[in-house]
XYZ file of C-alpha atoms in Angstrom:
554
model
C 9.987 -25.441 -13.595
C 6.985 -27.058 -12.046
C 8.854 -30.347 -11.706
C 11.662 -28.422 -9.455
C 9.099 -27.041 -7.725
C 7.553 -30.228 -6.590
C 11.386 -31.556 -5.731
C 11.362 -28.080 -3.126
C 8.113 -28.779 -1.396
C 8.481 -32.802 -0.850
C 12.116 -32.291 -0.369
C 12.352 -35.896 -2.931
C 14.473 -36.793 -5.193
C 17.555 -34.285 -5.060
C 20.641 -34.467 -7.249
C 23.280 -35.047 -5.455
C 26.207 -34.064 -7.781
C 25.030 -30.697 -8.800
C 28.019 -28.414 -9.279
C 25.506 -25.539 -7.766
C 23.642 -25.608 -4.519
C 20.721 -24.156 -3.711
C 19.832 -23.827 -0.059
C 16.214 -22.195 0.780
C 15.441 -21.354 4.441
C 12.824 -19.563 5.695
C 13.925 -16.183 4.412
C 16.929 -15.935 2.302
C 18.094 -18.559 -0.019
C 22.038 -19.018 -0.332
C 23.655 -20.317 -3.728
C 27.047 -21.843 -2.600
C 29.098 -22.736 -5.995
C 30.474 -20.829 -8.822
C 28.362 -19.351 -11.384
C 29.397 -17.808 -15.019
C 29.765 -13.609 -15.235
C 26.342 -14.324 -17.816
C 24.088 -15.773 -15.152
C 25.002 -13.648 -12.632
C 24.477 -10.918 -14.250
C 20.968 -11.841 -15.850
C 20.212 -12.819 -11.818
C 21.705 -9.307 -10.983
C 19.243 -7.899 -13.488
C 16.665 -9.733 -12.305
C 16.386 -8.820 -9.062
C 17.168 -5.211 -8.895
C 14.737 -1.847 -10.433
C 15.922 1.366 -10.539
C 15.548 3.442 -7.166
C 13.460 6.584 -8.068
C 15.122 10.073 -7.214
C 18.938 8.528 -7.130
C 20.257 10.531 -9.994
C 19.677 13.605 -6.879
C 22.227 11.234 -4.544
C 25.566 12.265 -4.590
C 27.219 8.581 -5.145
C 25.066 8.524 -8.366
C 26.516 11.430 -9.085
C 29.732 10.683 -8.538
C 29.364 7.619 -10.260
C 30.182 5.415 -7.731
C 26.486 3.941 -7.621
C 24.575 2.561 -10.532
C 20.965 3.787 -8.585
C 20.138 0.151 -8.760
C 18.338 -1.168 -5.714
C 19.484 -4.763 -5.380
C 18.026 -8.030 -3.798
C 20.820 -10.401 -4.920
C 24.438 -10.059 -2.975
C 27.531 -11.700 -4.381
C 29.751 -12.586 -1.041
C 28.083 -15.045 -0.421
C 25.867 -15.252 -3.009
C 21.972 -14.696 -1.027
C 18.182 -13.722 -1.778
C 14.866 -13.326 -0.763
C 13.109 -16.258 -0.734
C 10.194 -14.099 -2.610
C 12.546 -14.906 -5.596
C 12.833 -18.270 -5.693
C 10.866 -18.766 -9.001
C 12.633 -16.459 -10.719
C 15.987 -17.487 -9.475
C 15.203 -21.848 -10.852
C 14.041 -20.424 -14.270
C 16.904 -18.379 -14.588
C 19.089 -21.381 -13.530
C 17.411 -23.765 -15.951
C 17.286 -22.188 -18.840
C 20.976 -21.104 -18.761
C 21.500 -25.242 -17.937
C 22.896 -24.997 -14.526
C 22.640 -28.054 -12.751
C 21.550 -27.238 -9.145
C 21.358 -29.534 -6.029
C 18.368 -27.802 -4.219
C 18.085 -28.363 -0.232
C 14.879 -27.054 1.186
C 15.077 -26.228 4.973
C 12.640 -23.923 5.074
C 10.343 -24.579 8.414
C 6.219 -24.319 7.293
C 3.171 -24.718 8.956
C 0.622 -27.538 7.887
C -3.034 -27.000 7.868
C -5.685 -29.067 7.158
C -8.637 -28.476 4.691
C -11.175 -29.388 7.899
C -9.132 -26.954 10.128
C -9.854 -23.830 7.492
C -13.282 -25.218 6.881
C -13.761 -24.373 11.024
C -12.423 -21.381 10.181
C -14.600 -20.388 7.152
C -18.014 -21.195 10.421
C -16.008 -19.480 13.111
C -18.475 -16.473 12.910
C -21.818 -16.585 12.742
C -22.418 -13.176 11.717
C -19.732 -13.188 8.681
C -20.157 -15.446 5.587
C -17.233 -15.532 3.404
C -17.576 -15.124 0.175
C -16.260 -18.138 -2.759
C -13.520 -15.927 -4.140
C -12.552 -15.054 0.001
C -11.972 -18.960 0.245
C -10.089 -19.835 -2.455
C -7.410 -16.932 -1.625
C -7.242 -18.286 1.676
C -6.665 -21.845 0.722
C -4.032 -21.118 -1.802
C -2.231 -19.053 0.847
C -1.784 -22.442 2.636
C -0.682 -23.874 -0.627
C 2.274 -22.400 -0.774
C 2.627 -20.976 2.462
C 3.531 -17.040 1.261
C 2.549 -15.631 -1.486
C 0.286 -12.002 -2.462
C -3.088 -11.847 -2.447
C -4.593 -9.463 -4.399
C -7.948 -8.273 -3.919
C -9.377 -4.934 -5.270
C -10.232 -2.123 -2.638
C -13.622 -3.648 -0.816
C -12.600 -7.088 -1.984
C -12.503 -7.892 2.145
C -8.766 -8.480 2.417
C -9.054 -7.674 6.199
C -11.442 -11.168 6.488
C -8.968 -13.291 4.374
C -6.650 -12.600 6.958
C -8.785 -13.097 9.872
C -9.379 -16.736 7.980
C -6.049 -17.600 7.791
C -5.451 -16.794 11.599
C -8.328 -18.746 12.473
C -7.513 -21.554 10.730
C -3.821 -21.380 12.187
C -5.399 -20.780 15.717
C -7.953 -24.328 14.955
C -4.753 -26.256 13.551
C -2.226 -25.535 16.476
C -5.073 -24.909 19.747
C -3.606 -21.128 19.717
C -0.175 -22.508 20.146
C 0.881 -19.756 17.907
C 1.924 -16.000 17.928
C 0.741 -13.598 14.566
C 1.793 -10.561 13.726
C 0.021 -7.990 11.421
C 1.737 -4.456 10.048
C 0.388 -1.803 7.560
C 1.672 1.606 6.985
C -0.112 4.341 8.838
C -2.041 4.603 12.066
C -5.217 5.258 10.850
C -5.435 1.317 8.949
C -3.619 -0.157 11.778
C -6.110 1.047 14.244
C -9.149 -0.445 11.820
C -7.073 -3.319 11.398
C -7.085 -3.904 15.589
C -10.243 -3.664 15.696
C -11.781 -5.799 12.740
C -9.020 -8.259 13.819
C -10.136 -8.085 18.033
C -14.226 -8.388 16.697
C -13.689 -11.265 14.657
C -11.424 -13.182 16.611
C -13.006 -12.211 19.995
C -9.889 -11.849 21.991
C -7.487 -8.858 22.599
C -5.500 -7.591 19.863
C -1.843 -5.922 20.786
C -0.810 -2.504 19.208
C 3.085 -1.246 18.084
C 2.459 2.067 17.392
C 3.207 6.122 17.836
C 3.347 6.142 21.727
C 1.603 2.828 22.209
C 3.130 -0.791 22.982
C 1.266 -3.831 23.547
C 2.415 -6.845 22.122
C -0.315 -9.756 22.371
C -0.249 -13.401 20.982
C -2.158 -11.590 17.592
C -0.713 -7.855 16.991
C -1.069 -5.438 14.847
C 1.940 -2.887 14.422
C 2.792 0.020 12.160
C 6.285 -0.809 10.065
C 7.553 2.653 10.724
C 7.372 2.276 14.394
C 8.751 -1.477 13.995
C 11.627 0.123 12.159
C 12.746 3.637 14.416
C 12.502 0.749 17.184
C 14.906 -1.554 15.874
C 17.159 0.492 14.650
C 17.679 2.723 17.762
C 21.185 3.222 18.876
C 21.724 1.861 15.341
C 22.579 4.818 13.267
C 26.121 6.300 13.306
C 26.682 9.527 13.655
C 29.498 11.811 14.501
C 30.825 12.095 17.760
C 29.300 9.772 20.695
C 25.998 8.680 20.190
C 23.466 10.126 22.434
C 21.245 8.111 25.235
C 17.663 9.521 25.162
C 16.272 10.418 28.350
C 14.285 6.296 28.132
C 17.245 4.386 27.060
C 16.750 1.157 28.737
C 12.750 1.568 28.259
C 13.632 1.868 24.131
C 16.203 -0.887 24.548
C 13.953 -2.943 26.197
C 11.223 -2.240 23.202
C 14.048 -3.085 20.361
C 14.766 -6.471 22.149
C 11.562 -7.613 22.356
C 10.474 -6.443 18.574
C 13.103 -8.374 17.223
C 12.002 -11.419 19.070
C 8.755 -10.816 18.106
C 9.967 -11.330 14.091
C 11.836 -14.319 14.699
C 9.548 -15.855 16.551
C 5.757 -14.839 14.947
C 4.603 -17.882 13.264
C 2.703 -15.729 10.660
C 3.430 -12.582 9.170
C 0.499 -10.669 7.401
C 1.987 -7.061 5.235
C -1.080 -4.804 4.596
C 0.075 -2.360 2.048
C 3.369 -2.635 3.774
C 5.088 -2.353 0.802
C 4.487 1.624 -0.014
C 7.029 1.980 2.760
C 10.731 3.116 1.891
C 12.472 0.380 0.581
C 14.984 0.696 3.571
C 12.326 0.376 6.218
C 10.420 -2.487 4.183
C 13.651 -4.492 4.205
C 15.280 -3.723 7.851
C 11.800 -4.591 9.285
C 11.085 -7.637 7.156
C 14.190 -9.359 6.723
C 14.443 -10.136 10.185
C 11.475 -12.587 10.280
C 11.605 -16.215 10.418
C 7.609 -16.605 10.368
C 6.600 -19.469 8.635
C 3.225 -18.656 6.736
C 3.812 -14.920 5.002
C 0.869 -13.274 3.514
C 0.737 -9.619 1.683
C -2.356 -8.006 0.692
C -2.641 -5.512 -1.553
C -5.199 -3.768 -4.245
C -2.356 -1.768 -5.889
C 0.315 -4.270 -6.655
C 2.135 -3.932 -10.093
C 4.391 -6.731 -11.179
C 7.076 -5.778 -13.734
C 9.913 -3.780 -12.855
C 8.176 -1.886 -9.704
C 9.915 -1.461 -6.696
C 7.158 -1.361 -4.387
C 5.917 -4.503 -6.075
C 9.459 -6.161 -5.993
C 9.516 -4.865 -2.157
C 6.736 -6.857 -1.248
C 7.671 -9.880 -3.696
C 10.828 -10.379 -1.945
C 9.242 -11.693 1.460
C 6.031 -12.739 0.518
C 6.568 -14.135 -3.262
C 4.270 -13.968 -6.353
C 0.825 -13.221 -6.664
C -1.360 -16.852 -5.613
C -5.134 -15.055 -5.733
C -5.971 -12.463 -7.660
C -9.487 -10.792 -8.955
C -9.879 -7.579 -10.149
C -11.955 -4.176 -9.710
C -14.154 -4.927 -12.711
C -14.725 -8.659 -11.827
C -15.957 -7.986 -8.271
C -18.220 -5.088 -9.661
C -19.763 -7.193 -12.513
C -20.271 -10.083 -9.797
C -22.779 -7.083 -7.462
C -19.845 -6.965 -4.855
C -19.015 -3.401 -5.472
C -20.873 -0.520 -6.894
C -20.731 0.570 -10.480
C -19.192 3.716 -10.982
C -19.869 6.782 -13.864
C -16.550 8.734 -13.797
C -16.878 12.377 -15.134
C -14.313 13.856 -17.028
C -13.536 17.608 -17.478
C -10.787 19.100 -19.440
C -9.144 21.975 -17.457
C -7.056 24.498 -20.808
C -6.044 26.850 -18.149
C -3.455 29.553 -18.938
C 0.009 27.654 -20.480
C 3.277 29.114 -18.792
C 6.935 28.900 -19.449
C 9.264 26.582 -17.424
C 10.334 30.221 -15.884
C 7.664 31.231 -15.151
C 6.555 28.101 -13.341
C 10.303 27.852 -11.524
C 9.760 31.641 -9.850
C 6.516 30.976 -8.534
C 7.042 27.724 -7.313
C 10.453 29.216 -5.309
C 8.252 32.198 -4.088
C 5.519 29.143 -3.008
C 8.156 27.578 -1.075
C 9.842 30.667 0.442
C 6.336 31.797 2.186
C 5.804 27.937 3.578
C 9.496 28.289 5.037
C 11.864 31.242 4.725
C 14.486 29.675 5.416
C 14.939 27.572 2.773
C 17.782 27.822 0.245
C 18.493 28.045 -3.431
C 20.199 25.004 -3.626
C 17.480 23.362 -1.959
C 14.686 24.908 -4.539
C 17.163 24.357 -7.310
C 17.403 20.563 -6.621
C 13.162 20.218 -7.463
C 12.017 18.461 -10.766
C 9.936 20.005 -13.245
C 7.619 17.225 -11.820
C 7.529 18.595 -8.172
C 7.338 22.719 -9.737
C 4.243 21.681 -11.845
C 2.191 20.074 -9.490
C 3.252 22.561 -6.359
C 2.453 25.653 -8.942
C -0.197 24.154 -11.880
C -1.847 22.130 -9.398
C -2.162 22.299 -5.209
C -2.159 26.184 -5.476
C -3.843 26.750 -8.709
C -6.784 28.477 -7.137
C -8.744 28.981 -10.176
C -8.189 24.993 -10.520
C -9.256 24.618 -7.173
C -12.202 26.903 -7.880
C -13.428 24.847 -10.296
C -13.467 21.599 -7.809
C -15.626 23.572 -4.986
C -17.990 24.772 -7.588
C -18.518 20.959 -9.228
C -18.306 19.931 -5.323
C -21.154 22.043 -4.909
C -23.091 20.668 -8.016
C -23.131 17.328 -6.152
C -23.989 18.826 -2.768
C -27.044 20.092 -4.320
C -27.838 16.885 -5.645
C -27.769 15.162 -2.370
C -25.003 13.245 -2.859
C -22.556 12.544 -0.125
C -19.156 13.421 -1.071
C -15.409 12.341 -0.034
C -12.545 14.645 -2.002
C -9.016 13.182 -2.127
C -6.412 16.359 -2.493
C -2.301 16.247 -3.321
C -1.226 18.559 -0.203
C -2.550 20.821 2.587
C -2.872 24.371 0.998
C -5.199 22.632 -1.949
C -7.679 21.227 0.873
C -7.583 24.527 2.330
C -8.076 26.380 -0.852
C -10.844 23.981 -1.817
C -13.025 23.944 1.401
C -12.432 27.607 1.474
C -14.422 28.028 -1.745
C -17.292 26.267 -0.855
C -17.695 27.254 2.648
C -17.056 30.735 1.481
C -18.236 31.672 -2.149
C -20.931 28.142 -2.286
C -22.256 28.546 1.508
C -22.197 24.794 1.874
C -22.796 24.732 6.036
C -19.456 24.242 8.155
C -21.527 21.551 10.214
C -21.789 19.409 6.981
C -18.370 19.564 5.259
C -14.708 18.826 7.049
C -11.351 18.588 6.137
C -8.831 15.833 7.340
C -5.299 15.801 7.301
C -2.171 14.398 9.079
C -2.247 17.034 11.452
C -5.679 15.676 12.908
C -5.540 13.239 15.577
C -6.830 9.540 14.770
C -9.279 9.086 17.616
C -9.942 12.877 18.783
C -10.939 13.983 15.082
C -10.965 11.100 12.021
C -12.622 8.615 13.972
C -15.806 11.314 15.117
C -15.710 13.292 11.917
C -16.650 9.323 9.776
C -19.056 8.336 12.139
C -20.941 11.562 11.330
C -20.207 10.751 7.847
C -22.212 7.365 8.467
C -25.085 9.562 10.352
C -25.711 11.386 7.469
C -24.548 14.407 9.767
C -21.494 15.357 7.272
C -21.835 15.512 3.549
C -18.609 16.415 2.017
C -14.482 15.060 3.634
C -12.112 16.615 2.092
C -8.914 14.671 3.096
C -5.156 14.261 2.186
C -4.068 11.079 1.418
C -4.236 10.177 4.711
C -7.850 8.292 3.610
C -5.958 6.666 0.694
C -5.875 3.100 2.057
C -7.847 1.044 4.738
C -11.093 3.515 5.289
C -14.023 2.641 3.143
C -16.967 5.026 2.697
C -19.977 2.483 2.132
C -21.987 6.269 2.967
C -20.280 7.980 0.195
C -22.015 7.834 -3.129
C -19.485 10.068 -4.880
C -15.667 10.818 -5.670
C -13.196 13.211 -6.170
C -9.634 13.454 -6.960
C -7.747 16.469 -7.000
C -4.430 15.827 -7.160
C -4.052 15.261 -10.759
C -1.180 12.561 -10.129
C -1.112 9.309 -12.704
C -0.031 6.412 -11.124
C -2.889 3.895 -11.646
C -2.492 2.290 -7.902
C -3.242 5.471 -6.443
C -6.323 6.139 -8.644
C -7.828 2.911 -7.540
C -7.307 2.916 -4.305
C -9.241 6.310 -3.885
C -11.476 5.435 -6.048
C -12.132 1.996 -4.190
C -12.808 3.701 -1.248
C -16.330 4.724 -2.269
C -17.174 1.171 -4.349
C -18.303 -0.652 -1.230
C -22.211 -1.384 -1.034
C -23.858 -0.243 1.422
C -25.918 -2.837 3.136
C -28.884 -3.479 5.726
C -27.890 -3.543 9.366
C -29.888 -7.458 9.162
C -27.194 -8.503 6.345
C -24.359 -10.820 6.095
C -23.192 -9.437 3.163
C -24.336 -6.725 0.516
C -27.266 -7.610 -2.210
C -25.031 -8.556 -5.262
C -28.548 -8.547 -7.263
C -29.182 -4.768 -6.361
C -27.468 -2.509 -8.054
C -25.749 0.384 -6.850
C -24.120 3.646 -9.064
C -21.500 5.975 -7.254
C -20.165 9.069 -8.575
C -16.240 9.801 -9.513
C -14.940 13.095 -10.741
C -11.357 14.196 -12.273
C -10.360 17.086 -13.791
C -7.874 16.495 -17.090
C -5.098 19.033 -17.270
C -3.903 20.058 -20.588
C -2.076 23.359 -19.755
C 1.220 21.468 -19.935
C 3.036 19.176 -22.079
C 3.552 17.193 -18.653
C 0.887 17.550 -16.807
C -1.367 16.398 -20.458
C 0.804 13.169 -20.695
C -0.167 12.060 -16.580
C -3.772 13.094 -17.458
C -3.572 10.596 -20.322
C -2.375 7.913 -17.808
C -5.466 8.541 -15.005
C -7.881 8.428 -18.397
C -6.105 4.841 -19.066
C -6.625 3.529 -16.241
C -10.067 4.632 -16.180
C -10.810 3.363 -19.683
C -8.914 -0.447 -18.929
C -11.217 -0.841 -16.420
C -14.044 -2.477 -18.502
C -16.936 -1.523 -15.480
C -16.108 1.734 -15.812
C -18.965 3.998 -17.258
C -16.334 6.752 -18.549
C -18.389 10.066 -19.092
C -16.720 13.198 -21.104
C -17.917 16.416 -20.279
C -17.164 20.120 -21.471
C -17.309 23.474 -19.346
């Protein structure tokens, strides 16, 4: 495999009677020839995972769709280029011969270029593991790099711009997108400090596209596809038409013509908006970062695989906190028995749950829910004496003088929870908040974290709007309420309180100095289900070989 590999990136030594051609461009690869039922089917297989919640869809249904979301089409036969590795060994081992034509268009950049880079600013030292993730990025030219939350993804990519910007005299147009306002708007502004010029923003009611932009893929994708969606009837003008016409022209120019293409946790978006938004690019250097990226079988890992490729730099939570980059944590356990109920009882109060939020809802609606979506709605956001039991260990660690950030599944929990402690614990109003999506980015988040920093507020409660991009170096404790198991999500809130804090005089935190933070989860046992994903979040704690894991009865 390594030897084809070598043949794709000199573009040497090509067979030129190869019954099967391989043609790799800058974003889909095309296979002209004919290939046996067997390979395409292990190719098929391959490149395809099983969409979650399409046994609900009513092709699946009707049997008309497998639920298969697939990367490889047959007429003509085409694929990511993210694939390409997978696609060769496939090829080889089943003895295909294959005449492979790279015209892919890359971008060159020499080691003294990114050592420029790695000086550019005085007030940032990168650290060794930072550098080698950048330099294998220009290795390959697209790949994933995967650092752990606090692992300073944000700088690699300021790195790799730099060194772009060095190599080509700023001859060069980049383009940055994450999912959600809140990182896209830290993301501007880390990006604008570091590379001291203006940064353009693509997002909610705000377009500015600059030579380096950062833009939010779900604004990228209602923009491209306006006018695009068929409905019944005529299709209506909006009162802007030209203005949003205008806006879709010049996004879609702006991925063909972006010479680099960074994806910041891109990937968590829909698979139809990762792939309408992505497959239109022709940039030539792709980078995705992520701390949460699972290989095998994952769509949101596959997602992200498909334009960017495999992982080419990876460390992992427990390496960067044995190396003094991140703080150790001690993660409390506490087994919540609760009161068991039947699946009937547990179906009639999650319908009356839903009925008060909207009234007009209707059985077949409610009827559609998994036993997944009843159990956490019922057994877990509006479980008050669950929730109890959070504000009173909340209030534990207020006492203690910790500061405190608390990661809920939904809206009514947050309320429940910050109820309890304002109410039955007294904890001051002044000194604990809760954030959600209803609370504007700059009017409320942005104040209520600098407070945070002040020492002002001790306790954010927040929805998973905090789940990616904000750090709380201030925070010296966790806690997650939402009793869900996948690991990605686990680390990611957890990461958000693992970065050191350090002295305003500091390049970089005191990897010789320890630091301890606090986490807290509560285990469910109550239900068969609800038992099996508490099992999972006590794996992943456990794997993590840093992890202090601490077991503790009521």
């Amino acid at each position: 495999m390594s030897t084809i590999l070598r043949k794709i990136k000199t573009g040497s030594e090509i067979r030129r009677n190869a019954k099967i051609s391989l043609s790799i461009g800058n974003m889909f690869c095309i296979v002209k020839g004919k290939l046996s039922s067997t390979v395409t089917r292990r190719l098929d297989k391959k490149l395809s995972f099983d969409t979650p919640g399409a046994q609900y869809s009513k092709p699946y249904q009707m049997g008309i769709w497998d639920g298969k979301t697939r990367f490889l089409t047959k007429r003509p036969m085409t694929f990511p280029i993210g694939f390409i590795d997978d696609v060769i060994k496939i090829l080889e081992e089943s003895k295909v011969d294959c005449d492979i034509k790279a015209r892919r268009k890359t971008i060159k950049v020499k080691d003294q270029s990114i050592k420029k880079a790695f000086l550019k600013n005085k007030s940032i030292i990168p650290r060794p593991y930072q550098k080698k993730a950048v330099i294998n990025g220009f290795k390959k030219g697209y790949g994933i790099v995967n650092l752990p939350t606090g692992g300073g993804k944000t700088l690699v990519i300021n790195l790799m711009i730099a060194s772009v910007d060095i190599e080509t005299s700023k001859e060069c147009i980049h383009l940055i997108v994450a999912s959600g306002i809140g990182l896209c708007r830290q993301l501007q502004k880390q990006i604008s400090k570091f590379q001291n010029e203006e940064v353009g923003f693509i997002g909610q009611s705000e377009f500015n596209i600059r030579r380096i932009t950062v833009a939010s893929i779900d604004t990228l994708y209602q923009a491209i596809n306006y006018m695009n969606f068929k409905k019944k009837g005529k299709k209506k003008k909006s009162s802007n038409h030209e203005e949003r016409m205008k806006k879709k022209e010049e996004i879609i120019y702006l991925l063909k013509d972006t010479t680099t293409l960074f994806l910041d946790e891109a990937h968590h978006s829909p698979a139809k908006t990762f792939k309408d938004v992505f497959y239109k690019t022709h940039a030539k250097l792709r980078i995705g970062t992520t701390a949460t990226y699972i290989r095998s079988g994952d769509g949101e890992g596959m997602l992200l695989r498909s334009v960017t490729g495999n992982i080419v730099y990876k460390k992992t939570l427990s390496w960067m906190i044995e190396k003094g980059y991140l703080a150790k944590p001690t993660v409390i356990l506490l087994e919540y028995s609760g009161k068991q109920k039947s699946n009937a009882e547990i179906d009639f109060q999650y319908k009356e749950i839903m009925r008060e939020k909207d009234p007009k809802v209707t059985d077949k609606k409610l009827n559609k829910a998994t036993l997944w979506n009843k159990l956490y709605t019922v057994e877990i956001s509006h479980n008050d004496t669950r929730n109890m039991i959070y504000a009173k260990v909340l209030n534990e660690f207020y006492k203690n003088k910790l500061s405190i950030v608390l990661f809920v599944k939904e809206l009514y929990q947050g309320e429940s929870i910050y109820s309890f402690a304002i109410n039955k614990y007294k904890i001051p109003t002044d000194e604990i908040m809760f954030l959600s999506g209803k609370d504007n980015v700059e009017e409320v988040r942005v104040p209520v974290l600098k407070r945070l920093q002040k020492g002002k507020v001790r306790i954010i409660i927040c929805t998973k709007i905090l789940n990616e991009g904000i750090d709380f170096p201030e925070a010296n404790c966790g806690m997650r309420a939402g009793g869900e198991v996948f690991s990605g999500n686990i680390l990611q809130q957890l990461g958000r309180v693992l970065r050191k804090t350090k002295s305003l005089l500091s390049k970089d935190s005191n990897r010789k100095s320890p630091q301890n933070v606090f986490w807290f989860d509560l285990c469910d046992i109550h239900h068969r289900l609800l038992a099996e994903h508490s099992l999972g979040r006590i794996n992943t704690y456990e794997s993590e070989r840093a992890f202090n894991v601490v077991y503790i009865n009521k």
